[in-house]
Tab-separated table of C-alpha atoms in Angstrom:
chain	number	residue	atom	x	y	z
A	155	MET	CA	167.103	280.907	-38.251
A	156	ALA	CA	170.823	280.239	-38.070
A	157	PHE	CA	170.733	276.706	-36.998
A	158	LYS	CA	169.014	275.121	-40.007
A	159	LYS	CA	171.536	272.837	-41.614
A	160	SER	CA	171.080	274.476	-44.979
A	161	ALA	CA	172.441	277.641	-43.437
A	162	ILE	CA	175.292	276.070	-41.636
A	163	ALA	CA	176.239	274.009	-44.716
A	164	ALA	CA	178.552	275.615	-47.194
A	165	MET	CA	176.943	276.156	-50.593
A	166	LEU	CA	179.011	275.694	-53.772
A	167	LEU	CA	177.729	277.420	-56.868
A	168	GLY	CA	174.378	277.225	-55.294
A	169	ALA	CA	171.161	278.904	-56.132
A	170	ALA	CA	168.668	279.326	-53.252
A	171	ALA	CA	165.246	280.809	-53.981
A	172	LEU	CA	164.362	283.758	-51.812
A	173	PRO	CA	161.523	283.282	-49.318
A	174	ALA	CA	158.054	283.287	-50.786
A	175	GLY	CA	155.266	284.103	-48.435
A	176	ALA	CA	153.400	286.947	-46.814
A	177	ALA	CA	152.593	287.673	-43.060
A	178	ALA	CA	149.423	286.278	-41.932
A	179	ASP	CA	146.533	288.622	-41.133
A	180	ASP	CA	143.933	288.367	-38.499
A	181	THR	CA	141.759	285.996	-40.481
A	182	ASP	CA	144.542	283.348	-40.804
A	183	LEU	CA	144.082	280.315	-38.626
A	184	VAL	CA	147.979	280.194	-37.873
A	185	PRO	CA	149.530	283.606	-37.184
A	186	GLY	CA	152.971	284.352	-38.536
A	187	THR	CA	154.924	284.086	-41.789
A	188	PHE	CA	155.382	281.059	-43.885
A	189	SER	CA	158.227	280.815	-46.556
A	190	ALA	CA	159.971	278.290	-48.689
A	191	ASN	CA	163.440	277.826	-50.162
A	192	ALA	CA	165.143	275.568	-52.626
A	193	GLY	CA	168.694	275.278	-53.747
A	194	PHE	CA	171.140	273.393	-56.282
A	195	ILE	CA	174.522	272.700	-54.657
A	196	SER	CA	177.542	271.348	-56.539
A	197	ASP	CA	178.819	269.508	-53.495
A	198	TYR	CA	176.905	269.402	-50.087
A	199	HIS	CA	179.427	270.044	-47.360
A	200	PHE	CA	178.652	270.109	-43.656
A	201	ARG	CA	181.432	271.387	-41.297
A	202	GLY	CA	184.003	270.753	-44.060
A	203	ILE	CA	182.946	267.214	-44.809
A	204	THR	CA	181.159	266.226	-48.131
A	205	GLN	CA	177.605	264.764	-47.480
A	206	SER	CA	176.980	263.914	-51.059
A	207	ASP	CA	180.188	262.009	-51.961
A	208	HIS	CA	181.401	265.147	-54.088
A	209	GLU	CA	178.320	264.960	-56.205
A	210	PRO	CA	175.621	267.723	-56.560
A	211	ALA	CA	172.665	267.968	-54.208
A	212	ILE	CA	169.070	269.305	-54.558
A	213	GLN	CA	167.836	270.902	-51.341
A	214	GLY	CA	164.764	272.681	-49.990
A	215	GLY	CA	162.755	273.546	-46.987
A	216	PHE	CA	159.718	275.255	-45.352
A	217	ASP	CA	159.901	277.746	-42.638
A	218	TRP	CA	157.394	279.476	-40.089
A	219	SER	CA	158.319	282.544	-38.081
A	220	HIS	CA	156.378	284.726	-35.728
A	221	ASP	CA	156.814	288.344	-34.725
A	222	SER	CA	157.469	287.114	-31.185
A	223	GLY	CA	160.698	285.560	-32.360
A	224	LEU	CA	159.626	281.929	-32.477
A	225	TYR	CA	160.277	279.935	-35.502
A	226	ALA	CA	160.115	276.305	-36.787
A	227	GLY	CA	160.951	274.555	-40.046
A	228	ALA	CA	161.870	271.471	-42.033
A	229	TRP	CA	164.665	271.005	-44.451
A	230	GLY	CA	165.939	268.150	-46.744
A	231	SER	CA	168.740	267.299	-49.059
A	232	ASN	CA	169.882	264.126	-50.874
A	233	VAL	CA	172.891	262.628	-49.324
A	234	ASP	CA	175.494	259.829	-50.088
A	235	PHE	CA	177.957	258.542	-47.391
A	236	ASP	CA	179.395	255.840	-49.621
A	237	ASP	CA	177.862	253.496	-47.122
A	238	GLY	CA	176.285	250.836	-49.308
A	239	ASP	CA	173.288	252.961	-50.078
A	240	GLN	CA	172.038	253.026	-46.594
A	241	ALA	CA	171.169	256.627	-46.510
A	242	HIS	CA	169.889	258.766	-49.526
A	243	LEU	CA	168.022	261.512	-47.733
A	244	GLU	CA	168.607	263.895	-44.865
A	245	LEU	CA	165.587	265.551	-43.266
A	246	ASP	CA	166.229	268.277	-40.601
A	247	LEU	CA	163.459	269.491	-38.225
A	248	TYR	CA	164.228	272.602	-36.001
A	249	ALA	CA	162.700	275.275	-33.842
A	250	GLY	CA	163.944	278.103	-31.845
A	251	TYR	CA	163.718	281.667	-30.734
A	252	ALA	CA	165.485	284.608	-32.164
A	253	GLY	CA	165.634	288.271	-31.381
A	254	GLU	CA	167.887	291.252	-30.806
A	255	TYR	CA	168.790	293.179	-27.738
A	256	GLN	CA	170.755	296.578	-27.943
A	257	GLY	CA	172.021	295.712	-31.386
A	258	VAL	CA	173.176	292.254	-30.374
A	259	SER	CA	171.190	289.504	-32.226
A	260	TYR	CA	170.630	286.118	-30.570
A	261	ASP	CA	169.332	282.763	-31.591
A	262	VAL	CA	168.654	279.704	-29.454
A	263	GLY	CA	167.252	276.509	-31.050
A	264	ILE	CA	167.043	272.844	-31.320
A	265	ILE	CA	167.747	270.611	-34.440
A	266	TYR	CA	166.876	266.954	-35.174
A	267	TYR	CA	168.777	265.516	-38.022
A	268	ALA	CA	167.134	262.310	-39.509
A	269	TYR	CA	168.276	259.944	-42.161
A	270	PRO	CA	165.228	257.909	-43.361
A	271	GLY	CA	166.017	254.520	-44.633
A	272	ALA	CA	169.387	254.087	-42.944
A	273	ALA	CA	169.719	250.989	-40.781
A	274	SER	CA	169.122	251.911	-37.092
A	275	GLY	CA	172.231	250.318	-36.057
A	276	LEU	CA	174.296	253.005	-37.857
A	277	ASN	CA	172.953	255.554	-35.318
A	278	TYR	CA	172.879	258.313	-37.922
A	279	ASP	CA	170.017	260.344	-36.307
A	280	PHE	CA	170.923	262.798	-33.719
A	281	TRP	CA	169.870	265.939	-31.788
A	282	GLU	CA	171.740	269.253	-31.408
A	283	GLY	CA	171.080	272.348	-29.294
A	284	ALA	CA	172.442	275.563	-30.694
A	285	ILE	CA	173.034	279.076	-29.705
A	286	SER	CA	174.549	282.048	-31.458
A	287	LEU	CA	175.195	285.739	-30.990
A	288	GLY	CA	175.809	288.398	-33.675
A	289	TYR	CA	176.497	292.062	-34.290
A	290	ASP	CA	176.427	294.332	-37.293
A	291	PHE	CA	179.287	296.708	-37.221
A	292	GLY	CA	178.158	298.423	-40.367
A	293	VAL	CA	181.338	297.710	-42.446
A	294	ALA	CA	180.940	294.076	-41.400
A	295	SER	CA	178.721	291.730	-39.472
A	296	ALA	CA	180.031	289.012	-37.275
A	297	SER	CA	178.672	286.026	-35.249
A	298	VAL	CA	179.804	283.345	-32.989
A	299	GLY	CA	177.960	280.019	-32.175
A	300	LEU	CA	177.991	276.926	-30.172
A	301	ASN	CA	176.320	273.582	-31.084
A	302	TYR	CA	176.001	270.621	-28.733
A	303	SER	CA	174.862	267.083	-29.147
A	304	PRO	CA	174.656	264.489	-26.460
A	305	ASP	CA	175.157	261.656	-28.998
A	306	TYR	CA	176.463	262.963	-32.295
A	307	PHE	CA	176.314	261.327	-35.845
A	308	GLY	CA	177.158	257.546	-35.865
A	309	GLY	CA	176.698	257.144	-32.028
A	310	SER	CA	179.960	259.188	-31.353
A	311	GLY	CA	178.858	260.645	-28.126
A	312	ASP	CA	179.080	264.268	-26.792
A	313	ALA	CA	180.069	266.679	-29.502
A	314	PHE	CA	180.708	270.391	-29.415
A	315	TYR	CA	180.891	272.655	-32.468
A	316	TYR	CA	182.453	276.179	-31.943
A	317	SER	CA	182.057	278.484	-34.815
A	318	ALA	CA	182.607	282.069	-35.929
A	319	ASP	CA	181.493	283.910	-39.010
A	320	VAL	CA	182.103	287.308	-40.684
A	321	SER	CA	180.306	288.804	-43.839
A	322	VAL	CA	181.300	292.065	-45.497
A	323	PRO	CA	179.281	293.843	-48.044
A	324	LEU	CA	181.329	294.862	-51.205
A	325	PRO	CA	180.407	296.943	-54.272
A	326	ALA	CA	178.069	295.576	-57.033
A	327	LYS	CA	175.898	294.065	-54.234
A	328	ILE	CA	178.502	291.251	-53.634
A	329	THR	CA	179.041	289.950	-50.089
A	330	ALA	CA	182.294	288.379	-48.866
A	331	SER	CA	182.106	285.800	-46.158
A	332	ALA	CA	184.441	283.785	-44.012
A	333	HIS	CA	183.849	280.941	-41.494
A	334	ILE	CA	185.854	279.003	-39.077
A	335	GLY	CA	184.772	276.123	-36.844
A	336	TYR	CA	186.102	273.488	-34.395
A	337	GLN	CA	184.418	270.197	-34.110
A	338	GLU	CA	185.094	268.318	-30.774
A	339	ILE	CA	183.850	264.625	-30.618
A	340	LYS	CA	184.152	262.302	-27.648
A	341	LYS	CA	184.133	259.042	-29.575
A	342	ASN	CA	186.411	259.822	-32.533
A	343	ALA	CA	186.489	256.151	-33.556
A	344	ASN	CA	182.786	256.007	-33.970
A	345	PHE	CA	182.669	259.182	-36.007
A	346	GLY	CA	185.666	258.273	-38.233
A	347	THR	CA	187.776	261.383	-37.812
A	348	PRO	CA	189.855	263.042	-35.083
A	349	ASP	CA	188.633	266.462	-33.657
A	350	TYR	CA	189.155	269.036	-36.396
A	351	THR	CA	189.071	272.593	-37.642
A	352	ASP	CA	187.096	273.558	-40.767
A	353	TRP	CA	187.029	277.005	-42.605
A	354	SER	CA	185.670	278.552	-45.799
A	355	VAL	CA	185.784	281.836	-47.705
A	356	GLY	CA	183.365	282.862	-50.312
A	357	LEU	CA	181.584	285.444	-52.421
A	358	SER	CA	177.744	285.726	-53.074
A	359	ARG	CA	175.352	287.881	-54.969
A	360	GLU	CA	171.620	288.089	-55.383
A	361	ILE	CA	170.679	287.789	-59.203
A	362	GLU	CA	167.093	287.886	-60.338
A	363	GLY	CA	165.758	286.473	-57.115
A	364	PHE	CA	168.378	283.821	-56.652
A	365	GLU	CA	171.411	283.962	-54.371
A	366	VAL	CA	174.555	282.642	-56.265
A	367	THR	CA	177.519	281.639	-53.955
A	368	ILE	CA	181.020	280.337	-54.689
A	369	GLN	CA	183.167	279.116	-51.843
A	370	TYR	CA	186.542	277.551	-50.993
A	371	ILE	CA	186.108	274.931	-48.151
A	372	ASP	CA	188.809	272.986	-46.304
A	373	THR	CA	189.834	271.358	-43.017
A	374	ASP	CA	193.052	270.717	-41.084
A	375	MET	CA	192.700	266.904	-41.800
A	376	ASN	CA	194.754	265.042	-44.384
A	377	SER	CA	193.382	262.290	-46.780
A	378	THR	CA	194.440	259.566	-44.311
A	379	GLN	CA	192.497	261.210	-41.399
A	380	CYS	CA	189.278	261.995	-43.611
A	381	ALA	CA	188.759	260.740	-47.139
A	382	SER	CA	185.725	262.946	-47.551
A	383	CYS	CA	187.492	266.288	-46.575
A	384	ASP	CA	189.440	267.255	-49.624
A	385	PRO	CA	189.583	271.006	-50.136
A	386	LYS	CA	186.977	272.245	-52.645
A	387	VAL	CA	185.904	275.241	-54.763
């Protein structure tokens, strides 16, 4: 489920509970597996831009997946866009299909990002379609992805997000990760930034059922182009 925003968003000193749930048996009304996740993030970033005004965020979600590859879920987080308290909550709904063919993993999905309570004229809510491909080379795993929205956040029109990720297992059950992405926006004035590149590097480790992550996050924008894009550890 690579398109859930909690997976795309960089987690800073976060702790996310591992899935809790068991596969349904023949007596269950709904086939498949249900799970839940929760996390505490020191600063919620999405594609290099803070979504919580440099403050902590509490996040969580529920997921359903089926052996066929179908999945669906919902995820939420507190947000603060410094917009006069128009938006306090982000709620993401998503569904898709994931699988593997000859060692290549694939994921095709759709996501709806909603911001309950925000004035409709702000045009915060938007849809995205997403596709990704990945491969595990043993010493490292890599993936590439493309997200497209016909009308991105803030009514900013067509938007494409291209991304690449690499993760490398290290000793002591530590995983190193690196991410780079490029956000292309048709109506930059509506969104508030030019097209930009974001990147991050980090380390994570599972400790007693929790995943603890520390990351460095940055973009190629300066403070004049984006006041919410300061580099962060």
